[in-house]
């Protein structure tokens, strides 16, 4: 098989780590997955507003097989449901996105957002406790001052590791519409947040104001035909960011050009193929995710049926296009009826930008090797994967005779969709969110 | 909730909905250059001598043409139902609404070019006064130019049609809802700016400033002050600057009411002048959009209004005699749907 994705596809499944509880409640549906910069921490957000952080176990000589298992590190409630009294609408607590900040000291920081509010969380460890206070007993009761006859210096004693999460900043009231993206800038001081019609630039230290840098709201809302679907900062150039739209276009903006980036610097759009035009063409061209490559030279966009890789220097068409589930093209009408056509799939790069991954239906996810142009389809399910078992490639049969082990298009379960995936920044470790289960796959150690 | 309703509705519409797509001959179709509008399997074939088709081919072409029209019709119906159901949700997804609305517009555009839109609009205007009929026509085929008059708009049929309204089209109620909803937005902004974080919502002032100006959202007192009086939405600022265009904008407001209603939860444009702000603030806690929805769903409407199911009735069988019987069945099912909606909405 292929080199990079073969590493994942053929030899993967060394560790199947089901860390999330499978309780079949909608509040447990995972809504975002994100590795931190080192890959040691993996954060997930769910529909109930909770954030669960997993930490990779350190390699130890004693237990070589447990290298790199991810275990729960911290759990906290990030957002609570709110009620907008004026509009009589509930504001969902579902976590839409989590983004880590680069680590600067012993603590870890991440941004989490729901539809309206972004929060900066500090996750810190405490493994020492001071003992021997003068003014209070060990159980916390205040000592009678008259009883204190001598002074002592408190001593730090080791204790069980405690991980605390505390909200350090709350960035609220800046978005009228639903926030769909947040992205930390490469200057590590600012970040952007995007909703359906506007993009705001924040400073991490300042919560009471933000700069609006993109506004596509028309003067007359009835003329609205296009919304912002995703936005991201360039990984190296702190003045550059991109945002994608529901019409399948990507705009790259340079913040040095103007304070208001309504006019793009670059406009990426692939001309439509007239032979495949249908009433659903616009819907399936709507971009659900945009991600820069780690190198900063390319970016990847996900629309309903395909993943496209763009060279930032070429605006008129993508340099690579990968079909994720082309067999769905003839089913668009049914998918429109059951609303699956509006599903927003995400995509991700591997650490070296040589492979990309995205999700599909029936708990399938797909990986593409950009060098060898080969691809693989895998399934994230309990039945088909045992711990340390190798994942078997899956195939969807599009017509005619169905071979053994193939699954026909009509048997696909469209309720089992993999919208969120993440790839470790350095190693071949992937995290796949299937509804309310989190699957972590790794390269097998030889 | 929405999932099971959609299933129910699609069953109702099942009489129109054909999954298998047939190859098409569209005799008499004016625009040859436009490709097939459905997914693969429906490649349209045109013979150059379409006017000289043989008789047997003509019959086959008509059948295929009506099949395509039926499919297109059912897609249109489905989309409209989806848009209406948007109002039922807690907070509708703007992206989804925009995509569905664009699809509907696309279908309407094609139907207008086909000439089949003429049939639809004619059948609509049967009830009610002639003025209501004119309004309905406008809704279907709106001229993009806001300055044209009513009669001109009726004549400009070849222009791009707007999304037509499934909701009742009473002028006064629409107006009131406009005003009220706009006030809601302003008050929302006002409250938010008084919040601890002291942020003026989004680009409220954006259109007042020159493009190059930095847009800083903070508690800028002198500017926010004006906005808090109830006419602060940036569109209203624009409106105040173009006072003379207000009349034409009023007309364009009425025409494309559904777009406003689709996106109505978010922000309503074009309010009244500042002098009525006190009155608006009194009604600030009233959201009339839900009342309109209620009346639509429960079918309790005065005669001139066109109910949603009346429209569906008229649309469905317009292409042929086949579905008249099924319309009656659909009607009773729709009444059932009415009842269910009543319960859910809690009217």
XYZ file of C-alpha atoms in Angstrom, chain A residues 187-424:
238
model
C 1.625 36.734 16.612
C 0.092 34.901 19.579
C -1.498 38.103 20.702
C -4.564 38.371 18.560
C -7.194 36.070 17.213
C -10.130 36.333 14.885
C -13.696 35.164 15.300
C -16.097 34.770 12.414
C -19.854 34.517 12.308
C -22.177 34.236 9.329
C -21.705 37.797 8.211
C -18.833 39.376 10.098
C -15.297 38.721 11.214
C -13.837 40.363 14.294
C -10.254 40.702 15.412
C -9.551 40.488 19.128
C -6.599 40.990 21.374
C -6.286 38.200 23.882
C -5.916 40.635 26.738
C -8.813 42.903 25.864
C -12.344 41.693 26.235
C -14.418 44.820 25.976
C -13.728 45.618 22.379
C -12.903 44.017 19.103
C -12.199 45.280 15.632
C -14.534 44.391 12.844
C -12.432 43.507 9.840
C -14.944 41.932 7.489
C -18.610 42.738 7.124
C -20.637 41.238 4.309
C -24.015 42.088 5.682
C -26.000 43.812 2.947
C -27.899 46.987 3.695
C -31.047 45.127 2.822
C -31.163 41.692 4.415
C -33.413 40.495 1.651
C -30.496 40.771 -0.710
C -28.489 38.344 1.338
C -27.290 35.503 -0.825
C -23.942 34.579 0.652
C -22.647 33.937 4.155
C -19.256 33.342 5.703
C -18.742 29.696 6.527
C -15.190 29.509 7.895
C -12.155 31.680 8.524
C -8.547 31.083 9.463
C -5.376 33.079 10.112
C -2.291 32.324 8.098
C 0.125 30.169 10.129
C 3.106 32.458 9.593
C 1.979 35.804 8.249
C 0.078 37.544 10.982
C -1.474 40.015 8.557
C -3.089 37.422 6.311
C -6.281 35.487 6.804
C -8.807 33.725 4.614
C -12.525 33.220 4.796
C -14.770 30.943 2.814
C -18.343 31.460 1.734
C -21.483 29.493 1.067
C -21.007 30.072 -2.649
C -17.798 28.116 -2.788
C -15.405 31.038 -2.853
C -12.423 31.820 -0.671
C -11.153 35.302 -0.059
C -7.681 36.019 1.192
C -7.292 39.344 2.944
C -4.299 41.349 4.001
C -4.849 43.445 7.094
C -2.098 45.805 6.068
C -4.048 46.945 3.033
C -6.912 48.500 4.928
C -8.470 48.501 8.343
C -11.587 47.097 6.792
C -10.915 44.031 4.735
C -14.127 43.938 2.753
C -12.033 44.060 -0.369
C -10.063 40.917 -0.730
C -6.491 40.642 -1.870
C -7.056 37.301 -3.530
C -10.189 35.587 -4.655
C -10.220 31.838 -5.086
C -12.970 30.205 -7.051
C -13.089 27.243 -9.339
C -15.205 27.815 -12.427
C -18.281 25.668 -12.421
C -18.486 22.646 -14.642
C -21.560 23.379 -16.753
C -22.207 19.743 -17.520
C -22.794 18.852 -13.904
C -24.897 21.816 -13.019
C -28.071 21.149 -11.058
C -30.328 22.901 -8.596
C -28.046 21.621 -5.867
C -24.841 22.919 -7.373
C -24.653 25.891 -5.122
C -25.451 23.978 -1.982
C -22.804 21.360 -2.575
C -20.257 23.993 -3.486
C -20.692 25.682 -0.125
C -17.408 25.383 1.738
C -17.713 23.922 5.210
C -14.086 24.173 6.307
C -10.874 25.878 5.276
C -7.438 25.012 6.652
C -4.012 26.339 5.840
C -1.243 23.822 5.418
C 1.457 23.885 8.063
C 3.844 25.303 5.519
C 1.528 28.187 4.770
C 1.871 27.673 1.062
C -1.371 25.811 0.504
C -4.850 25.788 1.867
C -7.499 23.121 1.803
C -11.239 23.545 1.474
C -14.013 21.038 2.083
C -17.258 21.226 0.222
C -19.975 18.632 0.333
C -18.528 16.091 -2.057
C -14.841 16.895 -2.306
C -11.705 18.289 -0.734
C -9.648 20.778 -2.698
C -6.092 21.878 -2.167
C -5.273 25.381 -3.340
C -1.935 26.989 -3.988
C -2.115 30.466 -2.542
C -0.427 31.764 -5.638
C -3.083 30.465 -7.981
C -6.589 31.764 -7.682
C -8.421 30.375 -10.643
C -8.509 26.734 -9.677
C -7.298 24.308 -7.037
C -4.120 22.343 -7.608
C -5.630 19.133 -6.287
C -9.157 17.826 -5.939
C -10.098 14.708 -4.026
C -13.531 13.141 -4.245
C -14.716 12.102 -0.839
C -17.980 10.377 -1.667
C -18.795 10.981 -5.292
C -21.379 8.193 -5.153
C -23.646 10.624 -3.335
C -23.957 12.898 -6.334
C -26.923 10.987 -7.663
C -28.614 11.079 -4.270
C -28.519 14.799 -3.762
C -32.269 15.153 -3.882
C -32.777 12.689 -1.028
C -29.934 14.246 0.898
C -31.567 17.613 0.444
C -34.815 16.263 1.742
C -33.323 14.826 4.914
C -31.071 17.865 5.351
C -27.865 15.855 5.155
C -26.761 18.042 2.305
C -26.214 20.806 4.834
C -23.809 18.788 6.954
C -20.573 20.611 7.588
C -17.600 18.318 7.335
C -14.187 19.389 8.497
C -10.810 18.446 7.082
C -7.256 18.390 8.374
C -3.639 18.114 7.288
C -1.047 15.826 8.743
C 2.072 17.328 10.259
C 4.138 17.223 7.100
C 1.288 18.308 4.788
C 1.693 15.129 2.795
C -1.712 13.714 3.681
C -5.186 15.029 4.332
C -8.154 13.545 6.105
C -11.849 14.171 6.192
C -15.012 12.436 7.339
C -17.990 10.927 5.577
C -21.149 8.979 6.425
C -21.618 5.577 7.965
C -18.765 6.461 10.330
C -16.364 6.345 7.434
C -13.455 8.680 7.165
C -11.121 9.137 4.262
C -7.429 9.843 3.984
C -5.612 10.976 0.889
C -1.891 10.826 0.242
C -0.977 13.856 -1.789
C 2.235 12.372 -3.132
C 1.069 8.989 -4.288
C -2.484 10.147 -4.984
C -3.852 7.124 -3.235
C -6.669 7.134 -0.785
C -8.189 4.929 1.824
C -11.538 4.659 3.521
C -11.698 3.516 7.114
C -14.493 3.039 9.568
C -14.668 4.205 13.139
C -16.877 1.768 14.929
C -16.709 -0.476 17.940
C -17.782 -3.575 16.149
C -15.153 -3.418 13.523
C -12.245 -2.337 15.642
C -10.750 -4.029 18.604
C -7.953 -2.483 20.573
C -4.646 -2.964 18.846
C -6.341 -4.402 15.814
C -5.510 -3.205 12.383
C -8.214 -1.251 10.656
C -9.525 -2.773 7.523
C -10.033 -0.548 4.511
C -13.662 -0.142 3.510
C -15.204 0.272 0.137
C -18.500 1.578 -1.037
C -20.054 -0.177 -3.944
C -21.582 2.236 -6.353
C -23.481 -0.026 -8.623
C -23.715 -3.419 -10.161
C -22.553 -6.406 -8.281
C -21.611 -5.865 -4.735
C -18.472 -7.636 -3.741
C -18.002 -9.219 -0.400
C -17.108 -6.709 2.324
C -18.325 -3.884 0.216
C -21.230 -1.814 1.339
C -23.784 -0.440 -1.055
C -24.681 3.194 -1.155
C -28.247 2.540 -0.092
C -27.116 0.781 3.065
C -25.125 3.709 4.313
C -26.254 5.102 7.611
C -26.546 8.841 7.172
C -27.051 9.404 10.860
C -23.548 8.204 11.532
C -21.491 11.034 10.226
C -17.935 11.954 11.000
C -17.769 15.710 10.891
C -14.745 16.325 13.114
C -11.303 14.865 12.759
C -7.866 15.935 13.942
C -4.323 14.898 13.131
C -1.443 15.039 15.568
